[in-house]
Amino acid sequence: MSEILTAPSPTITAPLTWSEGNLIETSRCPSGDLEKRWTRHKDNLRLVAPHNKRKLDIIVVGAGLAGASAAASLGELGYRVKVFVYHNSPRRAHSIAAQGGINAAKNYRNDGDSIWRLFYDTIKGGDFRARESNVYRLAEVSVKIIDHCVAQGIPFAREYGGYLDTRSFGGAQLMRTFYARGQTGQQLLLGAYNALQRQVAAGTVQVFYNYEVLDIVVEEGRAKGIIVRNLITGEIQRVAAHATVLATGGYGNAYFLSTNARLSNATATWRAHRRGAYFANPSFVQIHPTCIPQSGDYQSKLTLMSESLRNDGRVWVPRTPGDKRRPQGIPESERWYYLEEWYPSFGNLVPRDIASRAAKRVCDMGYGVGPTGRAVYLDFSDAIQRLGREVIYQRYGNLFEMYEEITGESPWETPMRIYPAVHYTMGGLWVDYNLMTNIEGLYAVGEANFSDHGANRLGASALMQGLADGYFILPYTIGDYLATQLFVKPSTDTTAFAQAEKETQQRIEKLLQTKGTRTVDELHRELGKILWDHCGLARNAKDLAEAYNAIKLLKERFWREVAVPGTGSEFNQNLEKALRVADFLELGELMIIDAYHREESCGCHLREEYQTEEGEALRDDKKFAYVAAWQWNGENQSPTLHQEPLQFEFVKPTVRSYK
Amino acid sequence: MHFTLRVWRQKNAQDTGHFEIYDIDGVSPDASFLEMLDVLNEKLIKQGREPVAFDHDCREGICGSCGMFINGRAHGPLRNITTCRLYMRHFRDGETITIEPFRAKSFPVIKDLVVDRSALDKIVQAGGYISVNTGSSPDANSIPVPKPAADLAFTYAACIGCGACVAACKNASAMLFTAAKVAHFAMLPQGQPERRQRVKRMVAQMDKEGFGHCTNTGACAVECPAKIPLTAIAQLQRDFIWANLSPDPHAASSS
């Protein structure tokens, strides 16, 4: 056990408990034929006439793929949109770092792809823990995303005939992934950003730079607006609107080290949770198999090497544990291509959860390579020989350069060393089929919601979901709510706003007055270590219970020991960070509870007590085929679990095999 | 490794600002430049002093947030790289490193090394887009685009909007930034309908934001982390002349 867990403070050790709430029966999912559900649902949504759209205010928080595409589309429709970003420009959100590609069921390859197959792969990839209705809709609108992005001028990779090129990604036996070199996320985000800027010029959208949302204002079960802090002046402001959309991304940074951008945080979604929004499946965290291993304590983030590399790279370790020879010197017969051996049908392209766990397993068995023994090789020598340097350069040139820059080793000469790292969160705010949380008028889109990926997300599906939500789903569904709000006049002059503002001020004051001796980063690293060790690649009841107490202790210490220099009425990056970490601490606790309560293994969630002899996930569909939606009950109160049962009418949950 | 840092400290936009000297020891050669600043800040916080404010986010060279002037060069001593992808092994042990914000009239300092680059967004608002509404697009493969054109469009579209081109330019011109967007759309069939007005409006906005003129020194392309080539500027110049001098067949319908 790490030293963190032995810190003595028995006074606050509390048992890990929760209460059972009601079943969720109102997810607004339509019934009937799967293929007709979305169309029929759209036809039944209430509409808002153009002259009324001009009278309705919508707040969008965040301008990544989901936020920017939603804000631009809502602006095009004529709504009055206010976008808030903590960055100095809406083009900086972390969607920009997505490398590999975006899935779409276009079947341009004539390889038998279809909406059904993309739907099926996604449901299976998520280990049967997502809604059929949502996932089918996602596959259905995927084709329109590519059309729209091409029309925006996004320079996708093309073949010599001038038509779009595609490649394979994990968890699929088809080539349905569209890409723009290793910078697909950047190109798609800039497309959405350009569309957003067009609406700014048209006057329908206002973008507020350097504003962080610190609370959500709820009155009588309805979202009324937000409390923001101007990061330059420190001023706390109230903003009211008819509806609020959270597009604030995931919470992978709870682990401190992740592939996320350093500023990515959970504050908006967590604050919404504290105001009543259910948080669904918080322990479903994707750990990406191909990242550059950690090299030192100073390290601030982990760098992803795109999954697309597994198209041509082969994963192996030496057959002899502790083999210290240079990898090039190890003959073919002494290399263990464990993915190809264990999963012959998918080989190196098994889904991320499977590949990550396999890497952990071989390292645990002592086969790991590199100075720490926590790495495996990703080798391109075969592909370079087969296809030539030029082709490999075209496909992965920028990734090879990035790898060499960081590690000082060239993948042209020696295999990459890779190890899994926290990458994406499937969990998030619970939303219904309309992407609305259980708070009326509060929506969550993109990674911020939980909706489409179940217990594991397939590669190249995050971009698809973010843009599906923003371009093609929310613009329809939000009207259904707004049509009922035509006669409401948003006002910030209410007790709920006053209360939220006061609580925000108090939180900031408390942090500034603590004047402790530990930096925010030091405390955040401790949280990250607890979560990574006990709520990461593998989990078990005993460790989770200990981790729960460890986080409680850490939280208490945080509010005693944290050092935040400066004042609240100025640009203060350390204060921003402290506010985010305070929320990660509370969220971390809920992640542990969720992981503890789910006594099965599924997708990313491997409970050591529930696995097959070969170390594969053992699902328990009888007891756990549901979405776990957690309700906040107050500080130091245990949360309430609401189950949303998952019904599988069209696919039969099976043992997920990639052998 | 050990370094002496001369860091620009400026409380806010009104403050005149000054250099402060810090000594830093035990830096790993494999630490990135920003991680070295993290270590410095941890030390300052422990001493109860204010950490150095700097912009950063993705730390893998794509978000365009980070940007500082290091030893007199935008993003430091290496060519074509962001500050976050600069590693301490690229410096000499014991070296004195001078760190300043990007300096340009159009980039006012917010605090220490943080500057306001929203003027770049205003250039995009002036026409850096294709006017297509969500829902109205034809099938993606209905218009083939020759691969060389698509590849070149990508090369120009790779701009990360960090502003190093402006900081590196003795005229503080945003020409490479503006040209990258103009040239990206000029390569594609989808960009043609608005091509004339796009270049005219974006150039006018660039001037309005107070950026200087381009005198073709090429300093921008040396520092550009996205390796936007100078041919972008040539493309913009050609389009600008063409848009202004040749008769616009649609002039009657657009005022």
CSV table of C-alpha atoms in Angstrom, one decimal, chain A residues 78-293:
chain,number,residue,atom,x,y,z
A,78,GLY,CA,-31.6,32.1,-34.9
A,79,TYR,CA,-31.4,31.6,-31.2
A,80,ARG,CA,-29.5,34.1,-29.1
A,81,VAL,CA,-26.5,32.1,-27.9
A,82,LYS,CA,-23.9,33.0,-25.3
A,83,VAL,CA,-20.8,30.8,-25.3
A,84,PHE,CA,-18.4,30.8,-22.2
A,85,VAL,CA,-14.9,29.4,-22.5
A,86,TYR,CA,-12.1,29.5,-20.0
A,87,HIS,CA,-9.6,29.6,-22.8
A,88,ASN,CA,-8.3,32.7,-24.5
A,89,SER,CA,-10.0,31.6,-27.7
A,90,PRO,CA,-12.7,29.1,-28.6
A,91,ARG,CA,-10.2,27.2,-30.8
A,92,ARG,CA,-8.2,25.8,-27.9
A,93,ALA,CA,-10.5,23.1,-26.4
A,94,HIS,CA,-9.0,19.7,-26.0
A,95,SER,CA,-11.0,18.2,-28.9
A,96,ILE,CA,-8.2,19.7,-30.9
A,97,ALA,CA,-5.7,17.1,-29.8
A,98,ALA,CA,-7.7,14.1,-31.1
A,99,GLN,CA,-5.4,12.4,-33.6
A,100,GLY,CA,-6.7,9.4,-35.4
A,101,GLY,CA,-10.1,9.9,-37.0
A,102,ILE,CA,-13.9,9.9,-37.0
A,103,ASN,CA,-16.1,6.9,-37.7
A,104,ALA,CA,-19.0,7.1,-40.2
A,105,ALA,CA,-21.1,4.3,-41.7
A,106,LYS,CA,-20.6,5.6,-45.3
A,107,ASN,CA,-19.6,2.2,-46.8
A,108,TYR,CA,-17.4,4.1,-49.3
A,109,ARG,CA,-15.1,1.1,-49.2
A,110,ASN,CA,-17.8,-1.4,-50.3
A,111,ASP,CA,-16.6,-3.6,-47.5
A,112,GLY,CA,-20.1,-4.2,-46.2
A,113,ASP,CA,-20.4,-1.4,-43.7
A,114,SER,CA,-23.8,-0.1,-42.7
A,115,ILE,CA,-25.6,1.9,-40.0
A,116,TRP,CA,-26.5,-1.4,-38.3
A,117,ARG,CA,-22.8,-2.6,-38.2
A,118,LEU,CA,-21.6,0.7,-36.8
A,119,PHE,CA,-24.4,0.5,-34.2
A,120,TYR,CA,-23.6,-3.1,-33.4
A,121,ASP,CA,-19.8,-2.5,-33.1
A,122,THR,CA,-20.4,0.5,-30.8
A,123,ILE,CA,-22.9,-1.4,-28.6
A,124,LYS,CA,-20.6,-4.4,-28.4
A,125,GLY,CA,-17.5,-2.2,-28.0
A,126,GLY,CA,-19.3,-0.6,-25.0
A,127,ASP,CA,-19.8,-4.1,-23.5
A,128,PHE,CA,-23.6,-3.8,-23.6
A,129,ARG,CA,-23.9,-0.9,-21.2
A,130,ALA,CA,-25.3,1.8,-23.5
A,131,ARG,CA,-28.9,2.4,-24.8
A,132,GLU,CA,-29.8,0.9,-28.1
A,133,SER,CA,-31.8,3.9,-29.1
A,134,ASN,CA,-29.0,6.4,-28.6
A,135,VAL,CA,-26.3,4.3,-30.2
A,136,TYR,CA,-28.4,3.6,-33.3
A,137,ARG,CA,-29.1,7.3,-33.7
A,138,LEU,CA,-25.4,8.0,-33.4
A,139,ALA,CA,-24.6,5.6,-36.2
A,140,GLU,CA,-27.5,7.1,-38.2
A,141,VAL,CA,-26.3,10.7,-38.1
A,142,SER,CA,-22.6,9.7,-38.5
A,143,VAL,CA,-23.0,9.8,-42.3
A,144,LYS,CA,-24.3,13.4,-42.2
A,145,ILE,CA,-21.3,14.6,-40.1
A,146,ILE,CA,-18.9,13.7,-42.9
A,147,ASP,CA,-21.0,15.4,-45.5
A,148,HIS,CA,-21.2,18.6,-43.4
A,149,CYS,CA,-17.5,18.6,-42.5
A,150,VAL,CA,-16.5,18.2,-46.2
A,151,ALA,CA,-18.7,21.1,-47.1
A,152,GLN,CA,-17.0,23.2,-44.4
A,153,GLY,CA,-13.7,22.7,-46.2
A,154,ILE,CA,-12.1,20.2,-43.8
A,155,PRO,CA,-9.2,18.7,-45.7
A,156,PHE,CA,-9.7,15.0,-45.1
A,157,ALA,CA,-7.3,12.5,-46.5
A,158,ARG,CA,-8.1,11.6,-50.1
A,159,GLU,CA,-7.1,9.0,-52.6
A,160,TYR,CA,-5.7,9.8,-56.0
A,161,GLY,CA,-9.1,9.8,-57.6
A,162,GLY,CA,-10.1,12.7,-55.4
A,163,TYR,CA,-12.4,10.6,-53.2
A,164,LEU,CA,-12.2,10.3,-49.4
A,165,ASP,CA,-9.8,7.8,-47.9
A,166,THR,CA,-10.6,5.7,-44.8
A,167,ARG,CA,-8.7,3.4,-42.4
A,168,SER,CA,-9.3,0.9,-39.7
A,169,PHE,CA,-9.6,1.4,-36.0
A,170,GLY,CA,-9.8,-0.8,-33.0
A,171,GLY,CA,-12.9,-2.9,-32.4
A,172,ALA,CA,-14.0,-2.9,-36.1
A,173,GLN,CA,-13.2,-5.2,-39.0
A,174,LEU,CA,-14.1,-2.5,-41.5
A,175,MET,CA,-12.4,0.6,-42.8
A,176,ARG,CA,-14.9,3.3,-41.7
A,177,THR,CA,-12.5,5.9,-40.1
A,178,PHE,CA,-12.1,9.2,-42.0
A,179,TYR,CA,-9.0,11.2,-41.0
A,180,ALA,CA,-6.9,14.2,-41.7
A,181,ARG,CA,-3.3,13.0,-41.2
A,182,GLY,CA,-2.8,12.7,-37.4
A,183,GLN,CA,-4.7,15.8,-36.7
A,184,THR,CA,-8.4,14.9,-37.3
A,185,GLY,CA,-9.6,16.5,-34.1
A,186,GLN,CA,-7.9,19.7,-34.9
A,187,GLN,CA,-9.4,20.0,-38.4
A,188,LEU,CA,-12.9,19.1,-37.2
A,189,LEU,CA,-12.7,21.5,-34.3
A,190,LEU,CA,-11.4,24.3,-36.5
A,191,GLY,CA,-14.4,23.6,-38.8
A,192,ALA,CA,-16.8,24.0,-35.9
A,193,TYR,CA,-14.8,27.0,-34.7
A,194,ASN,CA,-15.0,28.7,-38.1
A,195,ALA,CA,-18.8,28.0,-38.2
A,196,LEU,CA,-19.0,29.6,-34.7
A,197,GLN,CA,-17.0,32.6,-35.8
A,198,ARG,CA,-19.4,33.0,-38.7
A,199,GLN,CA,-22.3,33.2,-36.3
A,200,VAL,CA,-20.3,35.7,-34.1
A,201,ALA,CA,-20.0,37.9,-37.2
A,202,ALA,CA,-23.7,37.4,-37.9
A,203,GLY,CA,-24.5,38.6,-34.4
A,204,THR,CA,-26.4,35.4,-33.2
A,205,VAL,CA,-23.6,34.2,-31.0
A,206,GLN,CA,-21.5,36.0,-28.4
A,207,VAL,CA,-18.3,34.3,-27.2
A,208,PHE,CA,-17.0,35.2,-23.7
A,209,TYR,CA,-13.3,34.4,-23.4
A,210,ASN,CA,-11.5,33.7,-20.2
A,211,TYR,CA,-14.7,32.9,-18.2
A,212,GLU,CA,-15.0,29.9,-16.0
A,213,VAL,CA,-18.3,28.5,-14.9
A,214,LEU,CA,-18.3,28.0,-11.1
A,215,ASP,CA,-22.0,27.1,-10.5
A,216,ILE,CA,-25.2,26.3,-12.2
A,217,VAL,CA,-28.4,28.0,-11.0
A,218,VAL,CA,-31.4,25.9,-10.5
A,219,GLU,CA,-34.9,27.0,-9.4
A,220,GLU,CA,-37.7,24.6,-8.9
A,221,GLY,CA,-36.0,21.9,-10.9
A,222,ARG,CA,-35.3,24.1,-13.9
A,223,ALA,CA,-31.9,25.5,-15.0
A,224,LYS,CA,-31.9,29.3,-14.9
A,225,GLY,CA,-28.4,30.1,-15.7
A,226,ILE,CA,-24.8,30.1,-14.5
A,227,ILE,CA,-22.3,31.8,-12.2
A,228,VAL,CA,-19.1,32.7,-13.9
A,229,ARG,CA,-15.8,34.1,-12.9
A,230,ASN,CA,-14.0,36.5,-15.2
A,231,LEU,CA,-10.5,35.0,-15.1
A,232,ILE,CA,-8.8,38.3,-15.9
A,233,THR,CA,-10.5,40.5,-13.3
A,234,GLY,CA,-11.7,37.9,-10.9
A,235,GLU,CA,-15.2,39.4,-11.0
A,236,ILE,CA,-18.1,37.0,-10.2
A,237,GLN,CA,-21.0,37.4,-12.6
A,238,ARG,CA,-24.5,36.0,-13.0
A,239,VAL,CA,-25.9,35.0,-16.4
A,240,ALA,CA,-29.5,33.9,-17.0
A,241,ALA,CA,-31.0,32.2,-20.0
A,242,HIS,CA,-33.9,30.0,-21.1
A,243,ALA,CA,-31.7,26.9,-21.3
A,244,THR,CA,-28.1,26.0,-20.5
A,245,VAL,CA,-25.9,23.5,-22.4
A,246,LEU,CA,-22.8,22.0,-20.7
A,247,ALA,CA,-20.2,20.9,-23.3
A,248,THR,CA,-17.4,20.8,-20.8
A,249,GLY,CA,-15.7,17.5,-21.7
A,250,GLY,CA,-14.6,14.7,-19.4
A,251,TYR,CA,-12.9,14.4,-16.0
A,252,GLY,CA,-9.8,12.3,-16.8
A,253,ASN,CA,-7.7,14.9,-15.1
A,254,ALA,CA,-9.0,13.6,-11.8
A,255,TYR,CA,-6.1,11.2,-12.2
A,256,PHE,CA,-3.6,14.1,-12.4
A,257,LEU,CA,-1.7,12.3,-15.1
A,258,SER,CA,-3.7,11.7,-18.2
A,259,THR,CA,-3.7,12.5,-21.9
A,260,ASN,CA,-6.1,15.3,-21.3
A,261,ALA,CA,-5.1,19.0,-21.6
A,262,ARG,CA,-3.9,20.4,-18.3
A,263,LEU,CA,-7.0,22.7,-17.9
A,264,SER,CA,-9.6,20.1,-18.7
A,265,ASN,CA,-11.8,19.8,-15.6
A,266,ALA,CA,-15.1,18.6,-14.1
A,267,THR,CA,-16.2,21.8,-12.3
A,268,ALA,CA,-19.2,22.6,-14.4
A,269,THR,CA,-20.6,19.1,-14.5
A,270,TRP,CA,-19.8,18.5,-10.8
A,271,ARG,CA,-21.5,21.7,-9.8
A,272,ALA,CA,-24.5,20.7,-11.9
A,273,HIS,CA,-24.4,17.4,-10.0
A,274,ARG,CA,-24.4,19.2,-6.7
A,275,ARG,CA,-27.4,21.1,-7.8
A,276,GLY,CA,-29.4,18.0,-8.5
A,277,ALA,CA,-28.2,16.6,-11.9
A,278,TYR,CA,-27.5,12.8,-11.8
A,279,PHE,CA,-24.0,11.7,-12.5
A,280,ALA,CA,-24.0,8.4,-14.5
A,281,ASN,CA,-21.4,5.6,-14.4
A,282,PRO,CA,-18.6,7.8,-13.0
A,283,SER,CA,-16.2,4.9,-12.8
A,284,PHE,CA,-16.3,4.2,-16.5
A,285,VAL,CA,-12.9,5.7,-17.5
A,286,GLN,CA,-11.1,4.8,-20.7
A,287,ILE,CA,-7.5,3.9,-20.3
A,288,HIS,CA,-5.8,4.2,-23.7
A,289,PRO,CA,-3.3,1.5,-24.5
A,290,THR,CA,-0.7,3.4,-26.5
A,291,CYS,CA,0.8,6.3,-24.6
A,292,ILE,CA,4.4,7.3,-23.9
A,293,PRO,CA,5.3,5.9,-20.5
